[in-house]
PDB file of C-alpha atoms and ligand atoms in Angstrom:
ATOM      1  CA  MET X   1     -52.587   8.353  33.301  1.00 94.00           C
ATOM      2  CA  ASP X   2     -49.291   8.330  31.374  1.00 97.00           C
ATOM      3  CA  ARG X   3     -49.881   7.350  27.753  1.00 98.00           C
ATOM      4  CA  TYR X   4     -47.656   5.277  25.459  1.00 98.00           C
ATOM      5  CA  LEU X   5     -48.294   3.583  22.142  1.00 98.00           C
ATOM      6  CA  VAL X   6     -46.719   1.855  19.187  1.00 98.00           C
ATOM      7  CA  PHE X   7     -46.755   3.406  15.704  1.00 98.00           C
ATOM      8  CA  GLY X   8     -46.657   0.977  12.786  1.00 97.00           C
ATOM      9  CA  HIS X   9     -48.410   0.061   9.574  1.00 97.00           C
ATOM     10  CA  PRO X  10     -49.843  -2.512   9.801  1.00 94.00           C
ATOM     11  CA  VAL X  11     -49.817  -2.648  13.586  1.00 95.00           C
ATOM     12  CA  ARG X  12     -53.112  -4.296  14.498  1.00 93.00           C
ATOM     13  CA  HIS X  13     -51.436  -7.590  15.376  1.00 92.00           C
ATOM     14  CA  SER X  14     -48.649  -5.990  17.416  1.00 95.00           C
ATOM     15  CA  LYS X  15     -47.924  -7.731  20.715  1.00 96.00           C
ATOM     16  CA  SER X  16     -46.473  -4.562  22.256  1.00 98.00           C
ATOM     17  CA  PRO X  17     -49.672  -3.500  24.100  1.00 98.00           C
ATOM     18  CA  PHE X  18     -49.919  -6.998  25.613  1.00 98.00           C
ATOM     19  CA  ILE X  19     -46.252  -6.981  26.673  1.00 98.00           C
ATOM     20  CA  HIS X  20     -46.184  -3.446  28.102  1.00 98.00           C
ATOM     21  CA  THR X  21     -49.461  -3.921  29.951  1.00 98.00           C
ATOM     22  CA  LEU X  22     -47.928  -6.949  31.686  1.00 98.00           C
ATOM     23  CA  PHE X  23     -44.727  -5.021  32.432  1.00 98.00           C
ATOM     24  CA  ALA X  24     -46.768  -2.174  33.964  1.00 98.00           C
ATOM     25  CA  ARG X  25     -48.772  -4.564  36.134  1.00 98.00           C
ATOM     26  CA  GLN X  26     -45.638  -6.370  37.269  1.00 98.00           C
ATOM     27  CA  THR X  27     -43.795  -3.164  38.217  1.00 98.00           C
ATOM     28  CA  GLN X  28     -46.934  -1.408  39.536  1.00 97.00           C
ATOM     29  CA  GLN X  29     -46.571   1.473  37.103  1.00 97.00           C
ATOM     30  CA  GLU X  30     -49.727   3.334  36.108  1.00 97.00           C
ATOM     31  CA  LEU X  31     -49.783   3.705  32.347  1.00 97.00           C
ATOM     32  CA  GLU X  32     -51.799   2.849  29.293  1.00 97.00           C
ATOM     33  CA  TYR X  33     -50.342   1.554  26.036  1.00 98.00           C
ATOM     34  CA  GLY X  34     -52.168   1.648  22.704  1.00 98.00           C
ATOM     35  CA  LEU X  35     -51.768   1.304  18.936  1.00 98.00           C
ATOM     36  CA  ALA X  36     -51.592   3.869  16.134  1.00 98.00           C
ATOM     37  CA  GLU X  37     -51.607   3.066  12.431  1.00 98.00           C
ATOM     38  CA  PRO X  38     -51.199   6.316  10.494  1.00 98.00           C
ATOM     39  CA  ALA X  39     -50.925   6.342   6.703  1.00 97.00           C
ATOM     40  CA  VAL X  40     -47.291   6.188   5.655  1.00 93.00           C
ATOM     41  CA  ASP X  41     -47.164   9.900   4.740  1.00 96.00           C
ATOM     42  CA  GLU X  42     -49.003  10.944   7.916  1.00 98.00           C
ATOM     43  CA  PHE X  43     -46.591   9.560  10.491  1.00 98.00           C
ATOM     44  CA  ALA X  44     -44.832  12.862  11.213  1.00 98.00           C
ATOM     45  CA  GLN X  45     -48.124  14.616  11.922  1.00 98.00           C
ATOM     46  CA  ALA X  46     -49.464  11.727  14.016  1.00 98.00           C
ATOM     47  CA  LEU X  47     -46.280  11.677  16.104  1.00 98.00           C
ATOM     48  CA  ARG X  48     -46.488  15.427  16.728  1.00 98.00           C
ATOM     49  CA  THR X  49     -50.152  15.214  17.682  1.00 98.00           C
ATOM     50  CA  PHE X  50     -49.510  12.338  20.099  1.00 98.00           C
ATOM     51  CA  PHE X  51     -46.866  14.283  22.019  1.00 98.00           C
ATOM     52  CA  ASP X  52     -48.804  17.582  21.805  1.00 97.00           C
ATOM     53  CA  GLN X  53     -51.701  15.787  23.486  1.00 97.00           C
ATOM     54  CA  GLY X  54     -49.577  14.626  26.413  1.00 97.00           C
ATOM     55  CA  GLY X  55     -48.089  11.310  25.240  1.00 98.00           C
ATOM     56  CA  LYS X  56     -45.023  10.309  27.273  1.00 98.00           C
ATOM     57  CA  GLY X  57     -43.341   7.914  24.874  1.00 98.00           C
ATOM     58  CA  CYS X  58     -43.824   5.532  21.992  1.00 98.00           C
ATOM     59  CA  ASN X  59     -42.436   2.592  20.122  1.00 98.00           C
ATOM     60  CA  VAL X  60     -41.992   2.797  16.390  1.00 98.00           C
ATOM     61  CA  THR X  61     -42.048  -0.210  14.107  1.00 96.00           C
ATOM     62  CA  VAL X  62     -42.107  -0.993  10.374  1.00 93.00           C
ATOM     63  CA  PRO X  63     -42.180   1.130   8.222  1.00 96.00           C
ATOM     64  CA  PHE X  64     -41.556   4.217  10.407  1.00 97.00           C
ATOM     65  CA  LYS X  65     -38.194   3.589  12.114  1.00 97.00           C
ATOM     66  CA  GLU X  66     -36.142   5.630   9.643  1.00 96.00           C
ATOM     67  CA  GLN X  67     -38.650   8.503   9.623  1.00 97.00           C
ATOM     68  CA  ALA X  68     -38.582   8.537  13.426  1.00 98.00           C
ATOM     69  CA  PHE X  69     -34.782   8.741  13.270  1.00 98.00           C
ATOM     70  CA  ALA X  70     -35.108  11.949  11.249  1.00 98.00           C
ATOM     71  CA  LEU X  71     -37.919  13.471  13.339  1.00 98.00           C
ATOM     72  CA  VAL X  72     -36.657  13.301  16.938  1.00 98.00           C
ATOM     73  CA  ASP X  73     -34.783  16.174  18.630  1.00 98.00           C
ATOM     74  CA  ARG X  74     -31.925  14.060  19.944  1.00 98.00           C
ATOM     75  CA  LEU X  75     -30.540  10.564  19.288  1.00 98.00           C
ATOM     76  CA  SER X  76     -28.966   8.086  21.689  1.00 98.00           C
ATOM     77  CA  PRO X  77     -25.565   6.768  20.523  1.00 96.00           C
ATOM     78  CA  ARG X  78     -27.068   3.341  19.771  1.00 96.00           C
ATOM     79  CA  ALA X  79     -29.884   4.859  17.691  1.00 98.00           C
ATOM     80  CA  LYS X  80     -27.314   6.887  15.774  1.00 97.00           C
ATOM     81  CA  ARG X  81     -25.359   3.701  15.021  1.00 96.00           C
ATOM     82  CA  ALA X  82     -28.496   1.778  14.054  1.00 96.00           C
ATOM     83  CA  GLY X  83     -29.730   4.534  11.736  1.00 96.00           C
ATOM     84  CA  ALA X  84     -33.228   3.884  13.055  1.00 96.00           C
ATOM     85  CA  VAL X  85     -35.382   4.666  16.095  1.00 98.00           C
ATOM     86  CA  ASN X  86     -37.756   2.165  17.710  1.00 98.00           C
ATOM     87  CA  THR X  87     -38.284   3.983  21.024  1.00 98.00           C
ATOM     88  CA  ILE X  88     -39.045   7.656  21.682  1.00 98.00           C
ATOM     89  CA  LYS X  89     -39.163   9.276  25.104  1.00 98.00           C
ATOM     90  CA  LEU X  90     -40.357  12.755  25.958  1.00 98.00           C
ATOM     91  CA  THR X  91     -37.787  13.952  28.481  1.00 96.00           C
ATOM     92  CA  ASN X  92     -38.612  16.184  31.449  1.00 93.00           C
ATOM     93  CA  ASP X  93     -37.220  19.195  29.581  1.00 94.00           C
ATOM     94  CA  GLY X  94     -39.522  18.575  26.627  1.00 95.00           C
ATOM     95  CA  VAL X  95     -36.973  16.974  24.293  1.00 97.00           C
ATOM     96  CA  LEU X  96     -37.971  14.035  22.064  1.00 98.00           C
ATOM     97  CA  LEU X  97     -35.201  11.490  22.582  1.00 98.00           C
ATOM     98  CA  GLY X  98     -34.870   8.763  19.945  1.00 98.00           C
ATOM     99  CA  ASP X  99     -33.395   5.434  21.016  1.00 98.00           C
ATOM    100  CA  ASN X 100     -33.015   1.978  19.538  1.00 98.00           C
ATOM    101  CA  THR X 101     -33.469  -1.065  21.787  1.00 98.00           C
ATOM    102  CA  ASP X 102     -33.616  -3.786  19.101  1.00 97.00           C
ATOM    103  CA  GLY X 103     -29.952  -4.811  19.205  1.00 98.00           C
ATOM    104  CA  ALA X 104     -29.857  -4.785  22.995  1.00 98.00           C
ATOM    105  CA  GLY X 105     -32.985  -6.958  22.932  1.00 98.00           C
ATOM    106  CA  LEU X 106     -31.318  -9.471  20.624  1.00 98.00           C
ATOM    107  CA  VAL X 107     -28.195  -9.722  22.790  1.00 98.00           C
ATOM    108  CA  ALA X 108     -30.265 -10.022  25.997  1.00 98.00           C
ATOM    109  CA  ASP X 109     -32.312 -12.836  24.456  1.00 98.00           C
ATOM    110  CA  LEU X 110     -29.228 -14.695  23.205  1.00 98.00           C
ATOM    111  CA  LYS X 111     -27.734 -14.480  26.697  1.00 98.00           C
ATOM    112  CA  SER X 112     -30.939 -15.646  28.326  1.00 97.00           C
ATOM    113  CA  HIS X 113     -30.667 -18.763  26.134  1.00 97.00           C
ATOM    114  CA  GLY X 114     -27.122 -19.317  27.399  1.00 98.00           C
ATOM    115  CA  VAL X 115     -25.464 -18.477  24.061  1.00 98.00           C
ATOM    116  CA  THR X 116     -21.833 -17.409  24.478  1.00 97.00           C
ATOM    117  CA  LEU X 117     -20.908 -14.443  22.301  1.00 98.00           C
ATOM    118  CA  ALA X 118     -17.388 -13.640  23.526  1.00 98.00           C
ATOM    119  CA  ASP X 119     -14.727 -15.293  21.333  1.00 98.00           C
ATOM    120  CA  SER X 120     -17.410 -16.868  19.144  1.00 98.00           C
ATOM    121  CA  ARG X 121     -17.633 -16.914  15.365  1.00 98.00           C
ATOM    122  CA  ILE X 122     -20.907 -15.304  14.364  1.00 98.00           C
ATOM    123  CA  LEU X 123     -22.571 -15.363  10.949  1.00 98.00           C
ATOM    124  CA  LEU X 124     -25.141 -12.621  10.367  1.00 98.00           C
ATOM    125  CA  LEU X 125     -27.457 -13.180   7.398  1.00 98.00           C
ATOM    126  CA  GLY X 126     -28.941 -10.051   5.809  1.00 98.00           C
ATOM    127  CA  ALA X 127     -27.790  -6.452   5.561  1.00 97.00           C
ATOM    128  CA  GLY X 128     -31.019  -4.478   5.997  1.00 94.00           C
ATOM    129  CA  GLY X 129     -32.255  -2.405   8.912  1.00 93.00           C
ATOM    130  CA  ALA X 130     -32.489  -5.362  11.291  1.00 95.00           C
ATOM    131  CA  ALA X 131     -28.847  -6.322  10.654  1.00 97.00           C
ATOM    132  CA  ARG X 132     -27.684  -2.732  11.053  1.00 96.00           C
ATOM    133  CA  GLY X 133     -29.389  -2.473  14.446  1.00 95.00           C
ATOM    134  CA  ALA X 134     -27.773  -5.690  15.669  1.00 97.00           C
ATOM    135  CA  LEU X 135     -24.178  -5.005  14.690  1.00 98.00           C
ATOM    136  CA  ALA X 136     -22.925  -2.643  17.402  1.00 97.00           C
ATOM    137  CA  PRO X 137     -24.473  -4.576  20.329  1.00 97.00           C
ATOM    138  CA  LEU X 138     -23.107  -7.871  18.929  1.00 98.00           C
ATOM    139  CA  LEU X 139     -19.609  -6.470  18.409  1.00 98.00           C
ATOM    140  CA  ALA X 140     -19.660  -5.062  21.957  1.00 98.00           C
ATOM    141  CA  GLU X 141     -19.775  -8.687  23.160  1.00 98.00           C
ATOM    142  CA  LEU X 142     -16.311  -9.245  21.637  1.00 98.00           C
ATOM    143  CA  PRO X 143     -16.864 -12.129  19.210  1.00 98.00           C
ATOM    144  CA  SER X 144     -13.668 -13.455  17.572  1.00 98.00           C
ATOM    145  CA  GLU X 145     -15.238 -12.810  14.165  1.00 98.00           C
ATOM    146  CA  LEU X 146     -18.510 -11.534  12.760  1.00 98.00           C
ATOM    147  CA  VAL X 147     -19.234 -12.325   9.107  1.00 98.00           C
ATOM    148  CA  ILE X 148     -22.093 -10.642   7.249  1.00 98.00           C
ATOM    149  CA  ALA X 149     -23.577 -12.455   4.233  1.00 98.00           C
ATOM    150  CA  ASN X 150     -26.259 -10.899   2.084  1.00 98.00           C
ATOM    151  CA  ARG X 151     -27.991 -11.716  -1.194  1.00 97.00           C
ATOM    152  CA  THR X 152     -26.900  -8.290  -2.451  1.00 98.00           C
ATOM    153  CA  HIS X 153     -23.226  -8.522  -1.533  1.00 98.00           C
ATOM    154  CA  THR X 154     -22.454  -4.814  -1.892  1.00 98.00           C
ATOM    155  CA  LYS X 155     -24.839  -4.034   0.983  1.00 98.00           C
ATOM    156  CA  ALA X 156     -22.971  -6.460   3.247  1.00 98.00           C
ATOM    157  CA  GLN X 157     -19.675  -4.844   2.223  1.00 98.00           C
ATOM    158  CA  GLN X 158     -21.018  -1.388   3.030  1.00 98.00           C
ATOM    159  CA  LEU X 159     -22.208  -2.479   6.467  1.00 98.00           C
ATOM    160  CA  ALA X 160     -18.920  -4.223   7.284  1.00 98.00           C
ATOM    161  CA  ALA X 161     -17.001  -1.094   6.316  1.00 98.00           C
ATOM    162  CA  GLU X 162     -19.303   1.095   8.393  1.00 97.00           C
ATOM    163  CA  PHE X 163     -18.880  -1.001  11.573  1.00 98.00           C
ATOM    164  CA  HIS X 164     -15.251  -1.942  11.095  1.00 97.00           C
ATOM    165  CA  ASP X 165     -14.115   0.468  13.809  1.00 97.00           C
ATOM    166  CA  LEU X 166     -16.123  -1.499  16.397  1.00 97.00           C
ATOM    167  CA  GLY X 167     -14.639  -4.966  15.858  1.00 98.00           C
ATOM    168  CA  PRO X 168     -13.636  -7.824  13.534  1.00 98.00           C
ATOM    169  CA  VAL X 169     -16.492  -7.631  11.032  1.00 98.00           C
ATOM    170  CA  THR X 170     -16.184  -8.742   7.396  1.00 98.00           C
ATOM    171  CA  ALA X 171     -18.513  -9.377   4.465  1.00 98.00           C
ATOM    172  CA  GLN X 172     -18.586 -12.615   2.474  1.00 98.00           C
ATOM    173  CA  THR X 173     -20.860 -13.911  -0.234  1.00 98.00           C
ATOM    174  CA  TYR X 174     -23.021 -16.933   0.611  1.00 98.00           C
ATOM    175  CA  GLU X 175     -20.736 -19.008  -1.641  1.00 97.00           C
ATOM    176  CA  GLN X 176     -17.581 -17.882   0.163  1.00 97.00           C
ATOM    177  CA  LEU X 177     -18.740 -18.861   3.647  1.00 98.00           C
ATOM    178  CA  ALA X 178     -16.530 -21.384   5.422  1.00 95.00           C
ATOM    179  CA  GLY X 179     -17.445 -22.880   8.822  1.00 87.00           C
ATOM    180  CA  PRO X 180     -17.476 -23.679  11.541  1.00 97.00           C
ATOM    181  CA  PHE X 181     -19.658 -20.901  12.926  1.00 98.00           C
ATOM    182  CA  ASP X 182     -20.849 -20.981  16.547  1.00 98.00           C
ATOM    183  CA  LEU X 183     -23.946 -18.869  15.921  1.00 98.00           C
ATOM    184  CA  VAL X 184     -25.996 -17.982  12.840  1.00 98.00           C
ATOM    185  CA  ILE X 185     -28.413 -15.061  13.124  1.00 98.00           C
ATOM    186  CA  ASN X 186     -30.985 -14.698  10.376  1.00 98.00           C
ATOM    187  CA  SER X 187     -31.948 -11.040  10.079  1.00 98.00           C
ATOM    188  CA  THR X 188     -33.330 -11.420   6.550  1.00 97.00           C
ATOM    189  CA  SER X 189     -37.025 -11.104   5.867  1.00 93.00           C
ATOM    190  CA  ALA X 190     -36.910 -14.324   3.789  1.00 92.00           C
ATOM    191  CA  SER X 191     -38.991 -16.257   6.338  1.00 85.00           C
ATOM    192  CA  LEU X 192     -41.860 -13.790   5.799  1.00 83.00           C
ATOM    193  CA  GLN X 193     -42.311 -15.259   2.317  1.00 87.00           C
ATOM    194  CA  GLY X 194     -41.536 -18.782   3.542  1.00 85.00           C
ATOM    195  CA  GLU X 195     -38.198 -18.507   1.722  1.00 92.00           C
ATOM    196  CA  LEU X 196     -34.703 -19.445   2.857  1.00 96.00           C
ATOM    197  CA  PRO X 197     -31.462 -17.522   2.611  1.00 97.00           C
ATOM    198  CA  PRO X 198     -29.168 -19.506   0.276  1.00 97.00           C
ATOM    199  CA  LEU X 199     -27.003 -21.026   3.011  1.00 97.00           C
ATOM    200  CA  ALA X 200     -25.096 -24.266   2.391  1.00 97.00           C
ATOM    201  CA  PRO X 201     -26.464 -27.081   4.632  1.00 98.00           C
ATOM    202  CA  ALA X 202     -22.866 -28.125   5.361  1.00 97.00           C
ATOM    203  CA  LEU X 203     -22.533 -25.026   7.579  1.00 98.00           C
ATOM    204  CA  ILE X 204     -25.067 -26.463  10.025  1.00 98.00           C
ATOM    205  CA  HIS X 205     -23.708 -28.781  12.730  1.00 96.00           C
ATOM    206  CA  THR X 206     -25.052 -30.150  15.995  1.00 96.00           C
ATOM    207  CA  ASP X 207     -23.349 -27.596  18.246  1.00 96.00           C
ATOM    208  CA  ILE X 208     -24.330 -24.510  16.285  1.00 98.00           C
ATOM    209  CA  ALA X 209     -26.825 -22.011  17.714  1.00 98.00           C
ATOM    210  CA  ILE X 210     -29.453 -20.778  15.241  1.00 98.00           C
ATOM    211  CA  TYR X 211     -31.390 -17.531  15.746  1.00 98.00           C
ATOM    212  CA  ASP X 212     -34.162 -16.260  13.479  1.00 97.00           C
ATOM    213  CA  MET X 213     -35.286 -12.698  14.236  1.00 97.00           C
ATOM    214  CA  MET X 214     -38.682 -13.632  12.766  1.00 94.00           C
ATOM    215  CA  TYR X 215     -41.230 -15.631  14.742  1.00 92.00           C
ATOM    216  CA  GLY X 216     -44.572 -17.290  14.269  1.00 88.00           C
ATOM    217  CA  ALA X 217     -46.977 -19.746  15.880  1.00 88.00           C
ATOM    218  CA  SER X 218     -44.867 -22.547  14.369  1.00 91.00           C
ATOM    219  CA  ASP X 219     -41.199 -22.836  13.359  1.00 94.00           C
ATOM    220  CA  THR X 220     -40.027 -20.314  10.761  1.00 94.00           C
ATOM    221  CA  ALA X 221     -38.846 -21.735   7.432  1.00 95.00           C
ATOM    222  CA  PHE X 222     -35.238 -21.092   8.471  1.00 97.00           C
ATOM    223  CA  ILE X 223     -35.552 -22.827  11.841  1.00 97.00           C
ATOM    224  CA  SER X 224     -37.244 -25.881  10.258  1.00 96.00           C
ATOM    225  CA  TRP X 225     -34.474 -26.048   7.679  1.00 97.00           C
ATOM    226  CA  ALA X 226     -31.710 -25.766  10.322  1.00 98.00           C
ATOM    227  CA  LYS X 227     -33.337 -28.471  12.462  1.00 98.00           C
ATOM    228  CA  GLN X 228     -33.551 -30.766   9.428  1.00 97.00           C
ATOM    229  CA  HIS X 229     -29.807 -30.348   8.994  1.00 98.00           C
ATOM    230  CA  GLY X 230     -28.977 -31.212  12.579  1.00 97.00           C
ATOM    231  CA  ALA X 231     -29.102 -27.943  14.578  1.00 97.00           C
ATOM    232  CA  ARG X 232     -30.133 -28.688  18.156  1.00 96.00           C
ATOM    233  CA  GLN X 233     -30.350 -25.149  19.544  1.00 98.00           C
ATOM    234  CA  THR X 234     -32.786 -22.988  17.609  1.00 98.00           C
ATOM    235  CA  MET X 235     -34.390 -19.733  18.764  1.00 97.00           C
ATOM    236  CA  ASP X 236     -36.925 -17.421  17.168  1.00 96.00           C
ATOM    237  CA  GLY X 237     -37.382 -13.662  17.581  1.00 97.00           C
ATOM    238  CA  LEU X 238     -40.170 -13.759  20.162  1.00 97.00           C
ATOM    239  CA  GLY X 239     -37.696 -13.425  23.015  1.00 98.00           C
ATOM    240  CA  MET X 240     -36.046 -10.488  21.248  1.00 98.00           C
ATOM    241  CA  LEU X 241     -39.454  -8.823  20.970  1.00 98.00           C
ATOM    242  CA  VAL X 242     -39.978  -9.069  24.730  1.00 98.00           C
ATOM    243  CA  GLU X 243     -36.396  -8.023  25.565  1.00 98.00           C
ATOM    244  CA  GLN X 244     -36.416  -4.947  23.316  1.00 98.00           C
ATOM    245  CA  ALA X 245     -39.724  -3.988  24.935  1.00 98.00           C
ATOM    246  CA  ALA X 246     -38.209  -4.413  28.422  1.00 98.00           C
ATOM    247  CA  GLU X 247     -35.355  -2.153  27.399  1.00 98.00           C
ATOM    248  CA  ALA X 248     -37.816   0.485  26.082  1.00 98.00           C
ATOM    249  CA  PHE X 249     -39.870   0.256  29.288  1.00 98.00           C
ATOM    250  CA  THR X 250     -36.668   0.828  31.279  1.00 98.00           C
ATOM    251  CA  VAL X 251     -35.836   3.903  29.177  1.00 98.00           C
ATOM    252  CA  TRP X 252     -39.296   5.364  29.831  1.00 98.00           C
ATOM    253  CA  ARG X 253     -39.918   4.400  33.446  1.00 98.00           C
ATOM    254  CA  GLY X 254     -36.449   3.943  34.949  1.00 97.00           C
ATOM    255  CA  ILE X 255     -37.431   0.492  36.215  1.00 98.00           C
ATOM    256  CA  ARG X 256     -36.515  -2.801  34.527  1.00 98.00           C
ATOM    257  CA  PRO X 257     -39.306  -5.369  34.260  1.00 98.00           C
ATOM    258  CA  GLY X 258     -38.647  -9.113  34.391  1.00 98.00           C
ATOM    259  CA  THR X 259     -39.130 -10.855  31.044  1.00 98.00           C
ATOM    260  CA  LYS X 260     -39.391 -14.615  31.721  1.00 97.00           C
ATOM    261  CA  GLN X 261     -42.986 -14.736  32.903  1.00 97.00           C
ATOM    262  CA  VAL X 262     -44.103 -12.210  30.248  1.00 98.00           C
ATOM    263  CA  LEU X 263     -42.515 -14.318  27.497  1.00 97.00           C
ATOM    264  CA  ARG X 264     -44.339 -17.366  28.830  1.00 97.00           C
ATOM    265  CA  GLU X 265     -47.667 -15.521  28.834  1.00 97.00           C
ATOM    266  CA  LEU X 266     -47.012 -14.206  25.326  1.00 96.00           C
ATOM    267  CA  LYS X 267     -46.341 -17.739  24.063  1.00 95.00           C
ATOM    268  CA  ARG X 268     -49.568 -18.898  25.653  1.00 95.00           C
ATOM    269  CA  ASN X 269     -51.395 -15.968  24.030  1.00 92.00           C
ATOM    270  CA  LEU X 270     -49.962 -16.899  20.621  1.00 90.00           C
ATOM    271  CA  GLY X 271     -50.811 -20.572  21.103  1.00 87.00           C
ATOM    272  CA  VAL X 272     -47.128 -21.629  20.965  1.00 84.00           C
ATOM    273  CA  ILE X 273     -47.359 -23.486  24.301  1.00 74.00           C
TER     274      ILE X 273
HETATM  275  P1  ATR I 301     -35.276  -5.218   7.672  1.00 93.88           P
HETATM  276  O1  ATR I 301     -35.436  -3.788   8.062  1.00 93.88           O
HETATM  277  O2  ATR I 301     -36.258  -6.162   8.310  1.00 93.88           O
HETATM  278  O3  ATR I 301     -33.868  -5.704   7.804  1.00 93.88           O
HETATM  279  P2  ATR I 301     -34.898  -4.772   4.886  1.00 93.88           P
HETATM  280  O4  ATR I 301     -34.098  -3.588   5.223  1.00 93.88           O
HETATM  281  O5  ATR I 301     -35.903  -4.728   3.784  1.00 93.88           O
HETATM  282  O6  ATR I 301     -35.712  -5.276   6.148  1.00 93.88           O
HETATM  283  O7  ATR I 301     -33.879  -5.980   4.623  1.00 93.88           O
HETATM  284  C1  ATR I 301     -34.296  -7.265   4.293  1.00 93.88           C
HETATM  285  C2  ATR I 301     -33.079  -8.162   4.229  1.00 93.88           C
HETATM  286  O8  ATR I 301     -33.500  -9.496   3.942  1.00 93.88           O
HETATM  287  C3  ATR I 301     -32.092  -7.787   3.145  1.00 93.88           C
HETATM  288  O9  ATR I 301     -30.789  -8.092   3.587  1.00 93.88           O
HETATM  289  C4  ATR I 301     -32.509  -8.722   1.997  1.00 93.88           C
HETATM  290  O10 ATR I 301     -31.499  -8.992   1.074  1.00 93.88           O
HETATM  291  P3  ATR I 301     -31.196  -7.950  -0.144  1.00 93.88           P
HETATM  292  O11 ATR I 301     -30.383  -6.857   0.457  1.00 93.88           O
HETATM  293  O12 ATR I 301     -30.439  -8.741  -1.131  1.00 93.88           O
HETATM  294  O13 ATR I 301     -32.541  -7.501  -0.643  1.00 93.88           O
HETATM  295  C5  ATR I 301     -32.835  -9.959   2.781  1.00 93.88           C
HETATM  296  N1  ATR I 301     -33.736 -10.898   2.065  1.00 93.88           N
HETATM  297  C6  ATR I 301     -35.063 -10.744   1.826  1.00 93.88           C
HETATM  298  N2  ATR I 301     -35.567 -11.834   1.203  1.00 93.88           N
HETATM  299  C7  ATR I 301     -34.518 -12.699   1.045  1.00 93.88           C
HETATM  300  C8  ATR I 301     -34.382 -14.000   0.470  1.00 93.88           C
HETATM  301  N3  ATR I 301     -35.431 -14.631  -0.077  1.00 93.88           N
HETATM  302  N4  ATR I 301     -33.159 -14.568   0.492  1.00 93.88           N
HETATM  303  C9  ATR I 301     -32.084 -13.949   1.029  1.00 93.88           C
HETATM  304  N5  ATR I 301     -32.164 -12.711   1.591  1.00 93.88           N
HETATM  305  C10 ATR I 301     -33.352 -12.094   1.606  1.00 93.88           C
END
């Protein structure tokens, strides 16, 4: 049976095996999907061993995405832009192809929530790996403006300069931000510590869409905060998780699974509904 897995550390609580097992059942594909948690300095060896032993493809998550970028034989254009690899496929001619489906997953999830990206003013919080992966797919949707704000302003400036050729992207400090924005995407890891990015509450209004790439069994700190200040449409990163997985599954198997039912089952599994 074709074998896939996700590499991460820690990875025990990953939902990827659950999601891909449901995708495989739905599309009647015969495959198995597992977990691997190598030590941080043993990832390269573990990856090699997996493919030497017949593995067909894998996902790569924190903290291995940049290492994977350096280790594959060939990169897709979107992985090159993202500077990170979250999906690897062994091609028929034995080449390890590195791809990145995170940004596509974000855009697919935003669209599935009915969020309009064309001609919209988007605020992207954070300038780390998650922000970098989102930029090209967001700019491809032709927003009127995309502003990056980051605690360390120089990192936002660097990112804006790097993606400037793809669309109207600028960097501003949190203090400089002036609304109205149509969509705020939180790509910072602040919610992991229960912290908030230092965003002025005045930027939140009833018609704004709020997206936090993080997720949990209850609202993230950022989503609670946005709701308190009047945001009516809030979304967490669970949908993005399922959509990036669907995109990876499509890369591997050439068949696109449906995501709605899988997202519902995942929410039930997490105790969210
Ligand atoms: P990832 O790969 O998930 O993007 P990362 O590359 O470590 O992770 O980036 C984390 C991002 O969250 C950074 O933009 C970081 O800001 P700095 O560049 O200033 O470090 C941001 N971040 C983390 N904690 C934050 C907090 N409490 N408030 C605001 N931004 C925060």
